[in-house]
Amino acid sequence: MPRPIEALIHVDAVRHNLTRARAQSPDSRVWAVVKANAYGHGIERVFDALRGADGFALLDLAEAERLRALGWRGPIVLLEGCFEPRDLETCSRLNIAHVVHCEQQIDWLAAHKTHQPHHVFLKVNSGMNRLGFTGAAVRGAWARLNALPQVEEISLITHFSDADADRFGKNGIAHQMAAFNAATHDLPGERCLANSAATLRHLAEAGVRADWIRAGILLYGSSPDFPEHTAEQWGLQPAMTLRSKLIATQNLQPGDSVGYGSLFVAEQPMRIGVVACGYADGYPRVAPTGTPILVDGVRTRTVGRVSMDMLEVDLTPVPQAGIGSEVTLWGHGPQGSLLSIDEVARSAGTLGYELMCAVAPRVPVQVAGEPA
Ligand SMILES: *Cc1c(COP(=O)(O)O)cnc(C)c1O
């Protein structure tokens, strides 16, 4: 028998979450963001659930080729654009739109021989200061692109750094919207604006016109602004369950410690369970004692340090648990129980994004509802 750990992908939840994105912004077209192998869920697994999107956004040409191989003929956009000139040939061949965020990418386009003019997304740096042309440089870049026979359509794209919270006295996206509008107000072209957090929190605000939104994390059922809002409060359903089983139990006496570094010491007699899941499966090693976890659908806590292949749990609230009991690291447990990936991530000092992307290749993945 293989190790009992597995990830389950809930494709119906992905379908539902796409519907949520649409309902949030009925007049926008929706890019389903499927970078990083659909945030760890598997492009091939979620493709059918996301067919209702208007296009797919990703970073890697190999992932774009996988979408074309699945039969997707609609729009695809590369969110970081091309990494070298010959990527443009693949874009021409597969009809892939791409971001243009720097002068060099325009140079490559100008030198590119194509029979199929490209749809480009001119990236405006409205304050994130990662990629894109600053306000003063946007018009020059637009004019250069507009003069190229290789370019058929120029859309405008920007990305928000603080759509999930109001920080530094700034109101979410307002300062970036002002910078974007100032740089682009008299340029034609579609506007591609909002990530999940902006889609859920800011699209109704004045001055925000999004012809396209870019839905990422919300499709996978994690809340972009947890703990201010839970996924449930946003009407999102978790798309991934990570589950395993107990492979041993131990009875501890006061003073007994658990695992490497003896980080947890029992204060009274207690029973613990040993779970077949560790950091080599993608569970965060930094998750401290007290990280929430379900055993037989009952909420309890981890104890001691997460090791490569195992972690330990307090069985006090689940006295009936034993070898073979089901353990839910996150997602759906037995009897309708649920543990949000966002809660686990928060305990480990990270985000649901990182946990879902980090599930290791050695973990078998099943589509929920499909026979094993
Ligand atoms: C990843 C990404 C998104 C999606 O962000 P979420 O927070 O997951 O919705 C949107 N736009 C760009 C440019 C991205 O890189």
XYZ file of C-alpha atoms and ligand atoms in Angstrom:
387
model
C 0.000 0.000 0.000
C 1.337 3.464 -0.837
C 1.744 6.047 1.915
C -1.742 7.209 2.766
C -1.251 10.885 1.891
C -3.132 12.358 -1.086
C -4.383 15.622 -2.490
C -7.942 15.872 -3.781
C -8.904 18.476 -6.355
C -12.523 19.648 -6.181
C -13.198 20.682 -9.752
C -16.826 21.589 -9.004
C -15.543 24.138 -6.506
C -13.332 25.688 -9.198
C -16.357 25.929 -11.482
C -18.392 27.531 -8.711
C -15.621 30.012 -7.875
C -15.393 31.120 -11.502
C -19.098 31.873 -11.343
C -18.399 34.006 -8.264
C -15.753 35.985 -10.143
C -18.213 36.663 -12.957
C -20.961 37.693 -10.597
C -18.592 40.150 -8.943
C -17.892 41.908 -12.214
C -20.555 40.984 -14.768
C -19.344 43.450 -17.389
C -15.713 42.327 -17.317
C -14.158 39.486 -19.179
C -12.314 37.039 -16.950
C -8.786 35.764 -17.322
C -8.488 32.559 -15.322
C -4.978 32.720 -13.899
C -3.455 29.243 -14.141
C 0.226 29.997 -13.593
C 2.272 27.614 -11.450
C 0.292 24.674 -12.812
C -3.003 26.244 -11.759
C -1.656 27.138 -8.305
C -0.664 23.522 -7.784
C -4.045 22.053 -8.796
C -2.958 20.885 -12.260
C -3.889 22.678 -15.476
C -5.285 19.510 -17.035
C -7.407 18.797 -13.959
C -9.059 22.221 -13.738
C -9.238 22.990 -17.450
C -12.764 21.737 -17.968
C -14.061 23.653 -14.931
C -12.483 26.838 -16.278
C -13.626 26.530 -19.889
C -16.232 29.147 -19.125
C -13.505 31.770 -18.610
C -12.771 34.196 -21.437
C -9.096 33.373 -21.441
C -6.190 31.912 -19.521
C -3.359 33.919 -18.005
C -0.032 32.337 -17.139
C 3.717 32.896 -17.268
C 5.233 29.910 -18.918
C 5.040 29.094 -22.624
C 5.139 25.389 -21.827
C 1.910 25.824 -19.843
C 0.385 27.767 -22.742
C 1.270 24.880 -25.034
C -0.473 22.478 -22.649
C -3.651 24.576 -22.907
C -3.500 24.537 -26.702
C -2.938 20.770 -26.555
C -6.129 20.490 -24.468
C -7.978 22.138 -27.332
C -8.280 25.682 -25.985
C -8.490 28.044 -28.962
C -9.432 31.186 -27.070
C -7.211 33.907 -25.608
C -4.057 33.139 -23.646
C -1.824 35.851 -22.199
C 1.715 35.655 -20.825
C 1.722 37.842 -17.716
C 5.472 38.508 -17.786
C 5.691 38.550 -21.570
C 8.564 37.002 -23.460
C 11.841 36.076 -21.804
C 13.835 35.953 -25.028
C 13.224 36.871 -28.675
C 12.417 33.375 -29.885
C 9.454 33.186 -27.478
C 7.778 35.520 -29.976
C 7.816 32.751 -32.558
C 5.849 30.501 -30.222
C 3.440 33.352 -29.523
C 2.913 33.810 -33.267
C 2.484 30.109 -33.889
C 0.055 29.530 -31.020
C -1.661 32.919 -31.138
C -0.672 33.921 -27.620
C -0.991 37.475 -26.339
C 1.800 38.817 -24.162
C 2.612 41.548 -21.732
C 5.203 44.127 -22.772
C 6.801 45.603 -19.690
C 10.173 46.984 -20.864
C 11.858 48.620 -23.862
C 13.833 45.481 -24.648
C 10.651 43.500 -25.252
C 9.626 46.195 -27.753
C 13.039 45.871 -29.464
C 12.499 42.124 -29.800
C 9.035 42.682 -31.301
C 10.410 45.241 -33.758
C 12.947 42.660 -34.979
C 10.445 39.797 -35.074
C 9.231 38.443 -38.405
C 5.616 37.387 -38.148
C 2.654 36.863 -40.414
C 0.331 37.100 -37.465
C 0.317 40.490 -35.712
C 0.334 40.255 -31.940
C -2.056 41.342 -29.213
C 0.090 42.973 -26.540
C -0.716 44.156 -23.024
C 1.314 47.244 -22.227
C 2.222 47.032 -18.564
C 1.873 50.216 -16.562
C 3.903 50.454 -13.371
C 1.363 52.256 -11.217
C 3.264 51.768 -7.977
C 4.088 48.084 -7.506
C 7.579 48.748 -8.916
C 8.172 45.264 -10.218
C 7.326 45.302 -13.919
C 6.139 47.986 -16.284
C 6.592 51.466 -17.639
C 6.254 54.339 -15.197
C 3.715 57.061 -15.909
C 6.148 59.250 -17.829
C 7.282 56.386 -20.089
C 3.898 54.859 -20.912
C 2.998 57.119 -23.832
C 6.395 56.646 -25.496
C 6.107 52.874 -25.203
C 2.547 52.969 -26.510
C 3.606 55.067 -29.508
C 6.481 52.696 -30.295
C 4.190 49.677 -30.162
C 1.514 51.439 -32.175
C 3.997 52.081 -34.978
C 5.007 48.414 -35.284
C 3.440 46.261 -38.008
C 4.009 43.298 -35.666
C 1.408 44.691 -33.266
C -2.287 44.422 -33.950
C -3.862 45.437 -30.654
C -2.581 47.236 -27.563
C -4.362 46.706 -24.256
C -3.322 48.309 -20.972
C -2.560 46.310 -17.862
C -1.522 47.125 -14.311
C -1.182 45.199 -11.058
C -2.081 46.267 -7.507
C 0.167 45.851 -4.488
C -2.424 46.574 -1.796
C -5.773 45.396 -3.082
C -6.106 43.142 -0.032
C -5.830 45.813 2.660
C -5.663 49.517 3.382
C -2.055 50.163 4.351
C 0.063 53.207 5.113
C -3.003 55.393 5.184
C -3.568 54.572 1.520
C -6.933 53.319 0.458
C -6.331 49.941 -1.194
C -5.953 50.564 -4.892
C -6.922 54.249 -5.053
C -3.389 55.640 -5.337
C -2.503 53.159 -8.080
C -5.765 53.755 -9.930
C -4.974 57.484 -9.906
C -1.470 56.842 -11.284
C -2.817 54.438 -13.922
C -5.583 56.791 -15.033
C -3.207 59.751 -15.198
C -0.797 57.786 -17.389
C -3.401 56.282 -19.713
C -6.534 58.448 -19.723
C -6.239 59.451 -23.386
C -4.888 56.146 -24.683
C -7.316 53.776 -26.381
C -7.432 50.071 -25.607
C -8.939 47.649 -23.163
C -8.074 47.930 -19.483
C -6.949 44.780 -17.661
C -6.850 45.569 -13.986
C -7.873 43.447 -11.105
C -6.420 40.435 -9.293
C -8.673 38.455 -6.934
C -8.430 40.890 -4.042
C -9.277 43.882 -6.235
C -12.077 41.926 -7.911
C -13.683 41.089 -4.593
C -13.051 44.382 -2.797
C -12.706 47.294 -5.195
C -14.413 46.899 -8.552
C -17.413 48.992 -7.632
C -15.296 52.051 -6.833
C -15.404 55.211 -8.906
C -12.769 55.491 -11.637
C -12.233 51.743 -11.857
C -12.949 50.436 -15.346
C -11.954 46.833 -15.851
C -12.600 45.359 -19.281
C -10.693 42.320 -18.063
C -10.111 40.989 -14.561
C -7.484 38.442 -13.591
C -8.899 35.893 -11.191
C -6.276 33.732 -9.527
C -6.465 32.650 -5.908
C -10.225 33.080 -5.694
C -10.691 30.338 -8.291
C -8.973 27.943 -5.930
C -11.130 28.873 -2.955
C -8.678 30.741 -0.758
C -9.459 34.222 0.495
C -7.071 36.926 -0.742
C -7.688 39.044 2.352
C -7.905 36.454 5.123
C -8.470 36.931 8.038
C -10.452 40.085 7.278
C -12.703 37.881 5.153
C -12.797 34.102 5.062
C -13.286 32.200 1.817
C -16.717 31.253 3.074
C -17.638 34.904 3.604
C -16.633 35.577 -0.009
C -18.784 32.661 -1.142
C -15.762 30.663 -2.311
C -15.370 26.902 -2.049
C -12.040 25.177 -1.362
C -10.614 23.483 -4.439
C -7.994 21.382 -2.683
C -7.986 18.908 0.174
C -4.732 17.524 1.551
C -5.381 14.440 3.618
C -3.534 11.536 5.148
C -3.867 9.034 7.978
C -2.488 8.248 11.402
C 0.250 5.634 11.174
C 0.993 5.401 14.927
C -0.083 6.687 18.328
C 1.907 7.314 21.510
C 0.929 7.763 25.135
C 2.931 10.552 26.749
C 3.628 11.139 30.423
C 4.249 14.593 31.844
C 7.729 15.714 30.784
C 7.817 13.525 27.643
C 8.740 15.451 24.516
C 7.768 15.008 20.861
C 9.920 15.006 17.733
C 13.124 16.773 16.718
C 14.380 19.419 19.063
C 11.906 18.293 21.760
C 9.925 21.427 20.970
C 6.749 20.155 22.597
C 6.730 18.770 26.133
C 3.615 17.155 27.622
C 2.365 18.766 30.833
C -0.049 15.974 31.622
C -0.671 12.453 30.385
C -1.897 12.654 26.791
C -2.209 10.682 23.598
C -0.716 11.852 20.344
C -1.033 10.604 16.781
C 1.648 10.399 14.106
C 0.523 11.560 10.651
C 2.036 10.460 7.341
C 2.696 13.995 6.136
C 5.804 16.142 6.429
C 7.630 18.973 4.793
C 8.717 16.718 1.925
C 5.018 16.563 1.060
C 4.773 20.349 1.036
C 3.404 20.850 4.537
C 5.210 23.879 5.998
C 8.015 22.957 8.379
C 7.599 26.268 10.163
C 4.015 25.424 11.238
C 4.296 25.610 15.034
C 2.625 23.607 17.794
C -1.012 24.624 17.738
C -1.519 24.671 13.975
C -5.100 23.520 13.331
C -5.656 20.052 11.862
C -8.594 17.610 11.705
C -8.533 13.990 12.903
C -11.654 12.002 11.980
C -13.159 15.387 11.148
C -12.512 16.719 14.683
C -10.461 19.863 15.029
C -7.267 19.523 17.021
C -3.697 20.867 16.849
C -0.240 19.827 15.764
C 2.394 19.284 18.452
C 6.174 19.562 18.046
C 8.248 20.093 14.953
C 7.108 19.030 11.497
C 9.658 16.568 10.128
C 10.317 15.407 6.573
C 7.763 12.609 6.454
C 5.716 12.920 9.639
C 4.042 15.325 11.967
C 2.311 14.801 15.288
C -1.123 15.747 16.548
C -2.814 16.050 19.926
C -5.501 13.339 20.179
C -7.085 14.726 23.361
C -10.280 15.869 21.560
C -10.481 12.595 19.548
C -9.976 9.740 22.040
C -11.419 7.160 19.639
C -8.769 7.905 16.961
C -6.196 5.253 16.120
C -4.033 3.928 13.327
C -5.844 4.537 10.037
C -7.873 7.499 11.288
C -8.316 10.105 8.594
C -6.336 13.322 8.991
C -7.238 16.498 7.107
C -4.282 18.870 6.704
C -6.588 21.333 4.920
C -9.812 21.238 2.926
C -12.757 18.878 3.332
C -12.787 16.246 6.079
C -15.263 13.526 6.934
C -18.863 14.310 8.048
C -18.950 17.691 6.373
C -15.985 19.032 8.340
C -13.779 21.711 6.832
C -10.417 23.265 7.624
C -9.533 26.308 5.575
C -6.109 26.391 3.955
C -5.977 30.037 4.977
C -6.079 29.165 8.678
C -3.241 26.658 8.330
C -1.245 29.149 6.280
C -1.756 31.878 8.830
C -0.497 29.670 11.622
C 2.622 28.992 9.539
C 3.121 32.684 8.796
C 2.286 32.378 5.104
C -0.628 32.415 2.646
C -2.892 29.816 1.121
C -1.153 30.642 -2.185
C 2.145 29.225 -0.982
C 0.700 26.069 0.551
C -1.317 25.074 -2.510
C 1.621 25.709 -4.837
C 4.006 23.766 -2.609
C 2.303 20.356 -2.535
C 5.162 18.086 -3.511
C 5.352 15.887 -6.607
C 5.468 12.770 -4.420
C 1.892 13.396 -3.220
C -0.611 11.489 -5.383
C -3.400 13.695 -6.691
C -6.986 12.616 -7.328
C -9.854 14.525 -8.810
C -12.611 14.401 -6.166
C -15.521 12.254 -7.211
C -13.508 10.243 -9.702
C -12.931 6.573 -8.994
C -9.434 5.864 -7.674
C -0.755 35.979 -10.238
C -1.273 37.213 -10.850
C -2.628 37.531 -10.736
C -3.593 36.732 -9.918
O -3.489 37.152 -8.577
P -4.445 36.542 -7.461
O -4.105 37.320 -6.252
O -4.091 35.103 -7.335
O -5.820 36.734 -7.950
C -3.087 38.651 -11.395
N -2.253 39.418 -12.122
C -0.937 39.161 -12.239
C -0.086 40.050 -13.043
C -0.411 38.053 -11.603
O 0.900 37.787 -11.724
